[in-house]
Amino acid sequence: MSSAIQDARTTQGGRAQSPDPEQYRPGRTITDWAPEDPAFWRSTGRKVATRNLWIAVPALLVAFVVWQVWSITATNLKDVGFGFSQSQLFWLTAVPGITGGTARIFYTFLGPMIGQRRFTAVSTVVLVVPLLWLGFAVQNPETPYGVMVAIAALCGIGGANFSSSLANIGFFYPKQEKGNATGINGGLGNLGVSVVQLLTPILITSSVLAIGAGQKKANGSEIYLQNAAFVWVPVLVVLAAVAWFGQNDLKVASTPFSQQKIIFKRKHNWLMTWLYVGTFGSFIGFAAALPLLIKTTFPAYSVATYAWMGPALGALARWAGGWIADKLGGARVTILSFAGMALSIIGVINFLPSGGGEGNFYGFFFCFLAAFFFSGIGNGSTFRQIPVIFRGQHLKGLTEGTPEYAKALKQAEIESGAVTGFTAAIAAYGFFFIPAMFANFAVTSAMWGFVGFYASCIVVAWWFYARKGAEAPS
């Protein structure tokens, strides 16, 4: 084809005016993608983006199930004869946070390099391995603690899927819908935390689903801890297949590491990481620690009844946080979320047992629900801020429609995706640090530390993003 004909078929943004419609079918690589073009978005883009989003959501949800399965499994181990100490059990809930956060760093950059459709499928199906190992290990109370730690570490890889999934979905949507789309993906994906905490106590009582013998509790009843792992194996296989055959790889999202690593020199990458540690780090850390915290602090109350509610509320609030931030601005909503989290945790502290008193469980629990709610709001608003910040930084002073503008816009999208994944990776360490703090420090001391951190986040969000004359209003 001559260059003149090629130029005639190409818009200023670099998309062919008559692209091949076959590329938008499931399982294909899309080379022409322009969500900011209203005509393209109405005719093709929205439908394709929606399909990719709703395939990503259940895959991410079940990945979170694998990541958080130890938060409930650990609460049952002593009941069936495992001789682990309380501190060891807290460490088992914390270890997946180390591997999840670390793997997220690699997943952030691997997804765009390999292709998100293929990466989603592979990263989903590999989670079968730790679940199978867990299912067999919990049937034997003589399983060494070191083996349990290794299984917990491998389960943590499930948490890594979040970084690649969120970065990818952002490429599919136009600026005005990114907050809502990532809120849906992240929020409903986060629901995997509450799903595992709600369903596991039910699943482990079913002999119908069991593969292998049950485990006897001290009161003579029988449970089947292996169900917490085995039941998700076929689900993962199906979801991996659906992703492989149903999603698309976006050529525009295919980026070598050499173009992504520039984010480590960007100040706003580190500032937004600080903020997201405060929101998502709190959400995932509290979700991991709350079941054991209830069992050890208020033993008269059922973990199965209460533990799942906070993560569910936080996950749904994330969706709302993205939507509200699209309307009101991300920085304002982020500041509101940190103020709410700080006040909520102060409430939790006041209702904890102290000075020989028994404390107040319902005051403790409802304040924790409020902390989950505000963390979810902040999760949505911070992810809304990232693309706005990087667009503003790269497009400042440029004229829309020029080659310089198109080049800067593409770089902004690349960096936004990489920053989204990287901030999520570092924040995932909250899964480790919060249970670890409860394992090594007094609960009240740990809680006051969280309040102080939230105060620092309010200052950062206000100074850089919300005040009049802020460096990067978002």
Tab-separated table of C-alpha atoms in Angstrom:
chain	number	residue	atom	x	y	z
A	1	MET	CA	0.000	0.000	0.000
A	2	SER	CA	1.359	3.449	-0.924
A	3	SER	CA	2.132	5.938	1.837
A	4	ALA	CA	-0.440	8.358	0.373
A	5	ILE	CA	-3.216	5.773	0.658
A	6	GLN	CA	-2.038	4.799	4.138
A	7	ASP	CA	-2.042	8.441	5.222
A	8	ALA	CA	-5.570	8.861	3.899
A	9	ARG	CA	-6.728	5.947	6.041
A	10	THR	CA	-5.125	7.261	9.204
A	11	THR	CA	-6.429	9.821	11.662
A	12	GLN	CA	-4.296	12.311	13.581
A	13	GLY	CA	-4.268	9.954	16.562
A	14	GLY	CA	-2.743	7.187	14.463
A	15	ARG	CA	-5.849	4.967	14.155
A	16	ALA	CA	-6.946	3.671	10.805
A	17	GLN	CA	-10.241	5.186	9.660
A	18	SER	CA	-11.302	1.810	8.262
A	19	PRO	CA	-9.749	-0.694	10.654
A	20	ASP	CA	-10.224	-4.405	10.171
A	21	PRO	CA	-13.360	-5.327	12.205
A	22	GLU	CA	-12.053	-8.886	12.715
A	23	GLN	CA	-9.451	-7.634	15.202
A	24	TYR	CA	-12.175	-6.736	17.719
A	25	ARG	CA	-13.445	-10.289	17.994
A	26	PRO	CA	-12.706	-12.335	21.155
A	27	GLY	CA	-9.221	-13.789	21.332
A	28	ARG	CA	-7.661	-11.337	18.866
A	29	THR	CA	-4.954	-8.692	19.188
A	30	ILE	CA	-6.332	-5.190	18.628
A	31	THR	CA	-4.013	-2.853	16.771
A	32	ASP	CA	-6.419	0.090	16.291
A	33	TRP	CA	-7.831	1.406	19.579
A	34	ALA	CA	-9.047	4.970	20.195
A	35	PRO	CA	-11.451	5.169	23.169
A	36	GLU	CA	-11.259	8.988	23.184
A	37	ASP	CA	-12.848	9.042	19.703
A	38	PRO	CA	-16.622	9.347	20.467
A	39	ALA	CA	-17.726	7.671	17.225
A	40	PHE	CA	-15.369	4.724	17.707
A	41	TRP	CA	-16.355	4.372	21.360
A	42	ARG	CA	-20.070	4.293	20.546
A	43	SER	CA	-19.796	1.906	17.605
A	44	THR	CA	-17.122	-0.533	18.771
A	45	GLY	CA	-15.068	0.490	21.778
A	46	ARG	CA	-17.639	0.290	24.559
A	47	LYS	CA	-18.791	-3.208	23.619
A	48	VAL	CA	-15.243	-4.585	23.412
A	49	ALA	CA	-14.139	-2.856	26.610
A	50	THR	CA	-17.180	-4.125	28.485
A	51	ARG	CA	-16.517	-7.707	27.396
A	52	ASN	CA	-12.916	-7.534	28.524
A	53	LEU	CA	-13.907	-5.929	31.825
A	54	TRP	CA	-16.505	-8.550	32.736
A	55	ILE	CA	-14.126	-11.385	31.946
A	56	ALA	CA	-11.429	-9.738	34.072
A	57	VAL	CA	-13.694	-9.262	37.108
A	58	PRO	CA	-14.402	-12.919	38.044
A	59	ALA	CA	-10.815	-13.931	37.281
A	60	LEU	CA	-9.568	-11.232	39.630
A	61	LEU	CA	-12.171	-12.109	42.263
A	62	VAL	CA	-11.056	-15.738	42.449
A	63	ALA	CA	-7.396	-14.671	42.487
A	64	PHE	CA	-8.252	-12.677	45.613
A	65	VAL	CA	-9.911	-15.785	47.036
A	66	VAL	CA	-6.615	-17.661	46.672
A	67	TRP	CA	-4.680	-14.736	48.157
A	68	GLN	CA	-6.939	-14.535	51.216
A	69	VAL	CA	-7.752	-18.203	51.792
A	70	TRP	CA	-5.321	-18.318	54.729
A	71	SER	CA	-7.182	-15.591	56.623
A	72	ILE	CA	-9.907	-18.160	57.423
A	73	THR	CA	-7.914	-21.392	57.122
A	74	ALA	CA	-5.532	-20.240	59.864
A	75	THR	CA	-8.400	-19.715	62.324
A	76	ASN	CA	-9.335	-23.412	62.076
A	77	LEU	CA	-5.931	-25.114	62.287
A	78	LYS	CA	-5.671	-25.312	66.095
A	79	ASP	CA	-9.210	-26.689	66.287
A	80	VAL	CA	-8.233	-29.774	64.248
A	81	GLY	CA	-4.961	-30.586	65.988
A	82	PHE	CA	-2.273	-28.347	64.486
A	83	GLY	CA	0.049	-27.262	67.294
A	84	PHE	CA	0.832	-23.766	66.041
A	85	SER	CA	1.062	-20.774	68.400
A	86	GLN	CA	-1.114	-17.678	68.047
A	87	SER	CA	1.873	-15.743	66.696
A	88	GLN	CA	2.566	-18.461	64.119
A	89	LEU	CA	-1.044	-18.307	62.932
A	90	PHE	CA	-0.827	-14.525	62.470
A	91	TRP	CA	2.358	-15.063	60.458
A	92	LEU	CA	0.561	-17.582	58.212
A	93	THR	CA	-2.013	-14.899	57.392
A	94	ALA	CA	0.774	-12.367	56.799
A	95	VAL	CA	3.121	-14.355	54.543
A	96	PRO	CA	0.864	-14.177	51.428
A	97	GLY	CA	1.222	-10.415	51.650
A	98	ILE	CA	4.983	-10.618	51.097
A	99	THR	CA	4.766	-12.759	47.982
A	100	GLY	CA	1.657	-11.000	46.723
A	101	GLY	CA	3.249	-7.565	46.942
A	102	THR	CA	6.560	-8.699	45.468
A	103	ALA	CA	4.953	-10.592	42.597
A	104	ARG	CA	2.781	-7.556	41.838
A	105	ILE	CA	5.918	-5.572	41.024
A	106	PHE	CA	6.836	-8.092	38.321
A	107	TYR	CA	3.257	-8.556	37.116
A	108	THR	CA	2.929	-4.783	36.619
A	109	PHE	CA	5.532	-4.873	33.862
A	110	LEU	CA	5.061	-8.433	32.556
A	111	GLY	CA	1.406	-8.016	31.543
A	112	PRO	CA	2.026	-5.256	28.974
A	113	MET	CA	5.112	-7.088	27.673
A	114	ILE	CA	3.413	-10.460	27.137
A	115	GLY	CA	-0.129	-9.398	26.279
A	116	GLN	CA	-2.880	-9.138	28.866
A	117	ARG	CA	-5.183	-11.817	27.442
A	118	ARG	CA	-2.451	-14.446	27.563
A	119	PHE	CA	-1.100	-13.197	30.858
A	120	THR	CA	-4.534	-13.275	32.525
A	121	ALA	CA	-5.100	-16.857	31.405
A	122	VAL	CA	-1.697	-18.129	32.537
A	123	SER	CA	-1.614	-16.208	35.831
A	124	THR	CA	-5.070	-17.564	36.653
A	125	VAL	CA	-4.449	-21.238	35.925
A	126	VAL	CA	-1.133	-21.407	37.845
A	127	LEU	CA	-3.054	-20.721	41.062
A	128	VAL	CA	-4.293	-24.297	40.899
A	129	VAL	CA	-0.888	-25.463	42.220
A	130	PRO	CA	-0.928	-23.876	45.709
A	131	LEU	CA	-4.600	-24.764	46.171
A	132	LEU	CA	-3.986	-28.441	45.473
A	133	TRP	CA	-1.020	-28.454	47.859
A	134	LEU	CA	-3.058	-26.703	50.553
A	135	GLY	CA	-5.950	-29.121	50.169
A	136	PHE	CA	-3.731	-32.111	50.903
A	137	ALA	CA	-1.627	-30.421	53.616
A	138	VAL	CA	-4.527	-29.448	55.891
A	139	GLN	CA	-5.672	-33.071	56.075
A	140	ASN	CA	-2.577	-33.999	58.107
A	141	PRO	CA	-2.010	-32.218	61.488
A	142	GLU	CA	1.616	-33.376	61.337
A	143	THR	CA	2.333	-31.165	58.315
A	144	PRO	CA	5.397	-29.096	59.328
A	145	TYR	CA	4.982	-25.395	59.894
A	146	GLY	CA	7.621	-24.670	57.247
A	147	VAL	CA	5.512	-26.463	54.636
A	148	MET	CA	2.490	-24.396	55.621
A	149	VAL	CA	4.542	-21.208	55.250
A	150	ALA	CA	5.630	-22.299	51.763
A	151	ILE	CA	2.012	-22.940	50.734
A	152	ALA	CA	0.929	-19.587	52.146
A	153	ALA	CA	3.695	-17.912	50.150
A	154	LEU	CA	2.527	-19.524	46.913
A	155	CYS	CA	-1.098	-18.594	47.610
A	156	GLY	CA	0.125	-15.014	47.846
A	157	ILE	CA	0.825	-15.010	44.114
A	158	GLY	CA	-2.939	-14.736	43.621
A	159	GLY	CA	-2.740	-11.171	44.875
A	160	ALA	CA	-0.344	-10.231	42.078
A	161	ASN	CA	-3.048	-10.521	39.412
A	162	PHE	CA	-4.536	-7.246	40.604
A	163	SER	CA	-1.702	-5.057	39.314
A	164	SER	CA	-1.746	-6.430	35.789
A	165	SER	CA	-5.541	-6.520	35.599
A	166	LEU	CA	-6.126	-2.925	36.729
A	167	ALA	CA	-3.383	-1.513	34.507
A	168	ASN	CA	-4.812	-3.333	31.510
A	169	ILE	CA	-8.453	-2.326	31.994
A	170	GLY	CA	-7.448	1.327	32.180
A	171	PHE	CA	-6.191	1.192	28.578
A	172	PHE	CA	-9.627	0.123	27.320
A	173	TYR	CA	-11.580	3.123	28.627
A	174	PRO	CA	-11.710	6.854	27.829
A	175	LYS	CA	-10.577	9.364	30.440
A	176	GLN	CA	-14.053	10.171	31.757
A	177	GLU	CA	-14.854	6.503	32.431
A	178	LYS	CA	-11.534	5.220	33.773
A	179	GLY	CA	-12.446	5.795	37.410
A	180	ASN	CA	-15.708	3.909	37.093
A	181	ALA	CA	-14.154	1.044	35.089
A	182	THR	CA	-11.212	0.502	37.434
A	183	GLY	CA	-13.599	0.887	40.361
A	184	ILE	CA	-15.758	-1.934	39.020
A	185	ASN	CA	-12.773	-4.154	38.244
A	186	GLY	CA	-10.956	-3.468	41.487
A	187	GLY	CA	-14.042	-3.310	43.670
A	188	LEU	CA	-15.680	-6.503	42.481
A	189	GLY	CA	-12.276	-8.181	42.335
A	190	ASN	CA	-11.723	-7.160	45.969
A	191	LEU	CA	-14.986	-8.931	46.794
A	192	GLY	CA	-12.971	-12.148	46.609
A	193	VAL	CA	-11.803	-11.292	50.134
A	194	SER	CA	-15.322	-11.360	51.539
A	195	VAL	CA	-16.341	-14.298	49.338
A	196	VAL	CA	-13.635	-16.514	50.819
A	197	GLN	CA	-14.432	-15.364	54.350
A	198	LEU	CA	-18.161	-15.913	53.868
A	199	LEU	CA	-18.091	-19.214	51.957
A	200	THR	CA	-15.161	-21.008	53.591
A	201	PRO	CA	-16.946	-21.647	56.916
A	202	ILE	CA	-19.832	-23.130	54.920
A	203	LEU	CA	-17.718	-25.141	52.485
A	204	ILE	CA	-15.616	-26.820	55.180
A	205	THR	CA	-18.727	-28.329	56.781
A	206	SER	CA	-19.829	-30.146	53.598
A	207	SER	CA	-18.922	-33.816	53.276
A	208	VAL	CA	-20.536	-33.890	49.810
A	209	LEU	CA	-17.808	-31.690	48.329
A	210	ALA	CA	-14.956	-33.320	50.226
A	211	ILE	CA	-12.055	-35.110	48.574
A	212	GLY	CA	-10.338	-37.040	51.342
A	213	ALA	CA	-11.091	-37.606	55.012
A	214	GLY	CA	-12.483	-34.996	57.377
A	215	GLN	CA	-10.764	-33.584	60.462
A	216	LYS	CA	-12.114	-34.039	63.992
A	217	LYS	CA	-12.569	-31.021	66.263
A	218	ALA	CA	-12.275	-31.182	70.051
A	219	ASN	CA	-16.061	-31.212	70.416
A	220	GLY	CA	-16.323	-34.309	68.194
A	221	SER	CA	-17.694	-32.560	65.106
A	222	GLU	CA	-16.059	-33.078	61.719
A	223	ILE	CA	-14.967	-30.474	59.181
A	224	TYR	CA	-13.278	-30.674	55.794
A	225	LEU	CA	-10.666	-27.941	55.571
A	226	GLN	CA	-9.533	-29.200	52.160
A	227	ASN	CA	-12.795	-27.917	50.679
A	228	ALA	CA	-11.540	-24.349	51.183
A	229	ALA	CA	-8.921	-25.083	48.521
A	230	PHE	CA	-10.223	-27.847	46.262
A	231	VAL	CA	-13.566	-26.240	45.403
A	232	TRP	CA	-11.850	-23.363	43.565
A	233	VAL	CA	-9.627	-25.514	41.340
A	234	PRO	CA	-12.188	-26.176	38.551
A	235	VAL	CA	-13.347	-22.560	38.761
A	236	LEU	CA	-9.822	-21.333	38.056
A	237	VAL	CA	-9.444	-23.657	35.068
A	238	VAL	CA	-12.714	-22.427	33.540
A	239	LEU	CA	-11.878	-18.756	34.115
A	240	ALA	CA	-8.442	-19.183	32.548
A	241	ALA	CA	-10.043	-20.698	29.448
A	242	VAL	CA	-12.614	-17.899	29.218
A	243	ALA	CA	-9.854	-15.278	29.440
A	244	TRP	CA	-7.776	-17.029	26.767
A	245	PHE	CA	-10.625	-17.291	24.263
A	246	GLY	CA	-12.690	-14.229	25.247
A	247	GLN	CA	-10.386	-11.313	26.019
A	248	ASN	CA	-8.230	-9.208	23.697
A	249	ASP	CA	-4.619	-8.087	23.714
A	250	LEU	CA	-4.261	-4.357	23.059
A	251	LYS	CA	-1.319	-3.381	20.891
A	252	VAL	CA	-1.345	0.096	22.471
A	253	ALA	CA	-0.891	-1.529	25.903
A	254	SER	CA	2.029	-3.641	24.712
A	255	THR	CA	5.017	-1.878	26.181
A	256	PRO	CA	8.617	-2.983	26.799
A	257	PHE	CA	10.066	-2.470	30.255
A	258	SER	CA	12.467	0.145	28.852
A	259	GLN	CA	9.492	2.486	28.301
A	260	GLN	CA	7.829	1.696	31.623
A	261	LYS	CA	10.795	2.063	33.974
A	262	ILE	CA	10.727	5.855	33.625
A	263	ILE	CA	8.095	5.878	36.385
A	264	PHE	CA	10.803	5.295	38.988
A	265	LYS	CA	12.017	8.815	38.234
A	266	ARG	CA	8.555	10.344	38.547
A	267	LYS	CA	7.859	12.037	41.878
A	268	HIS	CA	4.137	11.464	41.586
A	269	ASN	CA	4.648	7.720	41.284
A	270	TRP	CA	6.098	7.715	44.802
A	271	LEU	CA	3.571	10.149	46.226
A	272	MET	CA	0.617	8.169	44.895
A	273	THR	CA	2.219	4.979	46.163
A	274	TRP	CA	2.302	6.544	49.641
A	275	LEU	CA	-1.407	7.355	49.398
A	276	TYR	CA	-2.410	3.970	48.025
A	277	VAL	CA	-0.498	2.194	50.794
A	278	GLY	CA	-2.835	4.074	53.142
A	279	THR	CA	-6.026	3.042	51.353
A	280	PHE	CA	-5.537	-0.390	49.800
A	281	GLY	CA	-2.808	-1.390	52.248
A	282	SER	CA	-5.289	-0.812	55.064
A	283	PHE	CA	-8.118	-2.596	53.269
A	284	ILE	CA	-6.169	-5.767	52.520
A	285	GLY	CA	-4.255	-5.774	55.819
A	286	PHE	CA	-7.392	-5.363	57.923
A	287	ALA	CA	-9.128	-8.049	55.860
A	288	ALA	CA	-6.281	-10.492	56.538
A	289	ALA	CA	-6.051	-9.711	60.249
A	290	LEU	CA	-9.688	-9.174	61.276
A	291	PRO	CA	-10.741	-12.863	61.570
A	292	LEU	CA	-7.931	-13.674	64.008
A	293	LEU	CA	-8.366	-10.309	65.728
A	294	ILE	CA	-12.009	-11.125	66.437
A	295	LYS	CA	-11.160	-14.645	67.587
A	296	THR	CA	-8.431	-13.516	69.993
A	297	THR	CA	-9.953	-10.238	71.244
A	298	PHE	CA	-13.662	-11.095	71.340
A	299	PRO	CA	-13.698	-14.945	71.418
A	300	ALA	CA	-17.416	-15.103	72.248
A	301	TYR	CA	-18.307	-13.798	68.785
A	302	SER	CA	-18.332	-15.839	65.564
A	303	VAL	CA	-15.646	-15.122	62.989
A	304	ALA	CA	-17.807	-16.736	60.316
A	305	THR	CA	-20.700	-14.392	61.068
A	306	TYR	CA	-18.838	-11.092	61.072
A	307	ALA	CA	-15.408	-11.220	59.372
A	308	TRP	CA	-16.633	-11.112	55.754
A	309	MET	CA	-18.767	-7.983	56.131
A	310	GLY	CA	-15.940	-5.442	56.294
A	311	PRO	CA	-14.150	-6.576	53.120
A	312	ALA	CA	-17.490	-6.733	51.288
A	313	LEU	CA	-18.339	-3.171	52.270
A	314	GLY	CA	-14.861	-1.941	51.353
A	315	ALA	CA	-14.943	-3.660	47.973
A	316	LEU	CA	-18.313	-2.169	47.047
A	317	ALA	CA	-17.232	1.244	48.329
A	318	ARG	CA	-14.290	1.129	45.941
A	319	TRP	CA	-16.695	1.103	43.041
A	320	ALA	CA	-18.525	4.080	44.547
A	321	GLY	CA	-15.228	5.859	45.233
A	322	GLY	CA	-14.211	5.707	41.577
A	323	TRP	CA	-17.600	6.995	40.446
A	324	ILE	CA	-17.690	9.837	42.996
A	325	ALA	CA	-14.120	10.828	42.130
A	326	ASP	CA	-15.091	11.067	38.451
A	327	LYS	CA	-17.698	13.647	39.505
A	328	LEU	CA	-16.007	15.576	42.344
A	329	GLY	CA	-12.291	15.072	41.735
A	330	GLY	CA	-10.054	12.369	43.106
A	331	ALA	CA	-7.947	14.394	45.555
A	332	ARG	CA	-10.919	15.744	47.514
A	333	VAL	CA	-12.411	12.281	47.861
A	334	THR	CA	-9.042	10.838	48.875
A	335	ILE	CA	-8.686	13.385	51.702
A	336	LEU	CA	-12.222	12.575	52.879
A	337	SER	CA	-11.366	8.863	52.919
A	338	PHE	CA	-8.263	9.326	55.092
A	339	ALA	CA	-10.116	11.556	57.558
A	340	GLY	CA	-12.845	8.913	57.799
A	341	MET	CA	-10.313	6.100	58.285
A	342	ALA	CA	-8.490	7.979	61.045
A	343	LEU	CA	-11.701	8.678	62.972
A	344	SER	CA	-12.880	5.102	62.490
A	345	ILE	CA	-9.680	3.607	63.891
A	346	ILE	CA	-9.815	5.966	66.880
A	347	GLY	CA	-13.281	4.540	67.463
A	348	VAL	CA	-11.932	0.971	67.232
A	349	ILE	CA	-9.292	1.813	69.858
A	350	ASN	CA	-11.910	3.145	72.263
A	351	PHE	CA	-13.969	-0.048	72.060
A	352	LEU	CA	-11.091	-2.519	72.546
A	353	PRO	CA	-10.759	-4.351	75.888
A	354	SER	CA	-8.522	-2.327	78.224
A	355	GLY	CA	-7.801	-1.935	81.936
A	356	GLY	CA	-9.497	-5.205	82.766
A	357	GLY	CA	-12.646	-4.233	80.873
A	358	GLU	CA	-14.187	-6.539	78.263
A	359	GLY	CA	-14.571	-3.839	75.643
A	360	ASN	CA	-17.566	-3.473	73.354
A	361	PHE	CA	-17.655	-5.817	70.387
A	362	TYR	CA	-20.380	-4.060	68.440
A	363	GLY	CA	-18.742	-0.655	68.817
A	364	PHE	CA	-15.422	-2.237	67.753
A	365	PHE	CA	-17.036	-3.989	64.793
A	366	PHE	CA	-19.053	-1.063	63.446
A	367	CYS	CA	-16.032	1.232	63.652
A	368	PHE	CA	-14.077	-1.380	61.710
A	369	LEU	CA	-16.863	-1.443	59.111
A	370	ALA	CA	-16.497	2.322	58.784
A	371	ALA	CA	-12.718	1.935	58.315
A	372	PHE	CA	-13.321	-0.597	55.531
A	373	PHE	CA	-15.877	1.708	53.896
A	374	PHE	CA	-13.550	4.713	53.825
A	375	SER	CA	-10.597	2.606	52.658
A	376	GLY	CA	-12.718	1.413	49.732
A	377	ILE	CA	-13.697	4.981	48.842
A	378	GLY	CA	-10.004	5.923	48.896
A	379	ASN	CA	-9.049	2.921	46.765
A	380	GLY	CA	-11.357	4.147	44.024
A	381	SER	CA	-10.385	7.823	44.248
A	382	THR	CA	-6.613	7.286	44.233
A	383	PHE	CA	-6.818	5.174	41.085
A	384	ARG	CA	-8.902	7.938	39.513
A	385	GLN	CA	-6.147	10.441	40.392
A	386	ILE	CA	-3.278	8.586	38.699
A	387	PRO	CA	-4.297	8.977	35.018
A	388	VAL	CA	-5.421	12.562	35.625
A	389	ILE	CA	-2.077	13.472	37.198
A	390	PHE	CA	0.030	11.952	34.439
A	391	ARG	CA	-2.100	13.357	31.643
A	392	GLY	CA	-1.803	16.791	33.198
A	393	GLN	CA	1.963	16.493	33.555
A	394	HIS	CA	2.579	15.271	30.002
A	395	LEU	CA	0.022	17.346	28.080
A	396	LYS	CA	0.739	20.684	29.752
A	397	GLY	CA	1.234	23.379	27.121
A	398	LEU	CA	0.509	21.093	24.134
A	399	THR	CA	-2.176	21.604	21.501
A	400	GLU	CA	-4.663	18.805	20.963
A	401	GLY	CA	-4.438	17.210	17.528
A	402	THR	CA	-0.724	17.794	17.005
A	403	PRO	CA	1.793	14.932	16.684
A	404	GLU	CA	3.452	16.119	19.916
A	405	TYR	CA	0.137	15.877	21.739
A	406	ALA	CA	-0.526	12.342	20.454
A	407	LYS	CA	2.951	11.208	21.470
A	408	ALA	CA	2.643	12.752	24.927
A	409	LEU	CA	-0.801	11.222	25.404
A	410	LYS	CA	0.493	7.749	24.611
A	411	GLN	CA	3.381	8.178	27.057
A	412	ALA	CA	0.945	9.374	29.713
A	413	GLU	CA	-1.159	6.242	29.208
A	414	ILE	CA	1.911	4.004	29.435
A	415	GLU	CA	3.099	5.644	32.632
A	416	SER	CA	-0.385	5.711	34.166
A	417	GLY	CA	-0.716	1.962	33.645
A	418	ALA	CA	2.714	1.263	35.085
A	419	VAL	CA	2.124	3.535	38.092
A	420	THR	CA	-1.262	1.934	38.723
A	421	GLY	CA	0.365	-1.474	38.884
A	422	PHE	CA	3.380	-0.355	40.906
A	423	THR	CA	1.362	1.485	43.556
A	424	ALA	CA	-0.849	-1.577	43.906
A	425	ALA	CA	2.235	-3.751	44.318
A	426	ILE	CA	3.703	-1.737	47.171
A	427	ALA	CA	0.318	-1.282	48.861
A	428	ALA	CA	-0.158	-5.062	48.881
A	429	TYR	CA	2.524	-5.282	51.551
A	430	GLY	CA	-0.165	-4.002	53.906
A	431	PHE	CA	-1.410	-7.596	53.798
A	432	PHE	CA	1.866	-8.553	55.492
A	433	PHE	CA	2.624	-5.606	57.751
A	434	ILE	CA	-0.744	-5.216	59.468
A	435	PRO	CA	-1.058	-8.861	60.654
A	436	ALA	CA	2.668	-8.803	61.469
A	437	MET	CA	2.180	-5.705	63.627
A	438	PHE	CA	-0.672	-7.392	65.470
A	439	ALA	CA	1.560	-10.434	65.958
A	440	ASN	CA	4.421	-8.402	67.460
A	441	PHE	CA	2.903	-5.287	69.094
A	442	ALA	CA	-0.046	-4.445	71.278
A	443	VAL	CA	-3.154	-3.984	69.140
A	444	THR	CA	-3.752	-0.480	70.512
A	445	SER	CA	-0.204	0.641	69.716
A	446	ALA	CA	-0.507	-0.656	66.157
A	447	MET	CA	-3.829	1.170	65.716
A	448	TRP	CA	-2.395	4.521	66.821
A	449	GLY	CA	0.406	4.018	64.313
A	450	PHE	CA	-2.210	3.701	61.550
A	451	VAL	CA	-3.890	6.941	62.644
A	452	GLY	CA	-0.587	8.806	62.456
A	453	PHE	CA	0.060	7.452	58.972
A	454	TYR	CA	-3.380	8.559	57.762
A	455	ALA	CA	-2.635	12.078	59.001
A	456	SER	CA	0.506	12.159	56.841
A	457	CYS	CA	-1.545	11.016	53.848
A	458	ILE	CA	-4.008	13.880	54.325
A	459	VAL	CA	-1.117	16.347	54.231
A	460	VAL	CA	0.362	14.809	51.050
A	461	ALA	CA	-2.993	14.707	49.222
A	462	TRP	CA	-3.867	18.271	50.167
A	463	TRP	CA	-0.469	19.849	49.407
A	464	PHE	CA	0.251	18.206	46.054
A	465	TYR	CA	-3.233	17.567	44.643
A	466	ALA	CA	-6.113	19.384	46.348
A	467	ARG	CA	-5.122	22.867	47.537
A	468	LYS	CA	-5.430	25.981	45.392
A	469	GLY	CA	-2.328	26.186	43.214
A	470	ALA	CA	-1.451	22.512	43.783
A	471	GLU	CA	1.336	21.117	41.619
A	472	ALA	CA	-0.862	18.427	40.031
A	473	PRO	CA	-4.561	19.056	40.699
A	474	SER	CA	-6.528	15.830	40.392
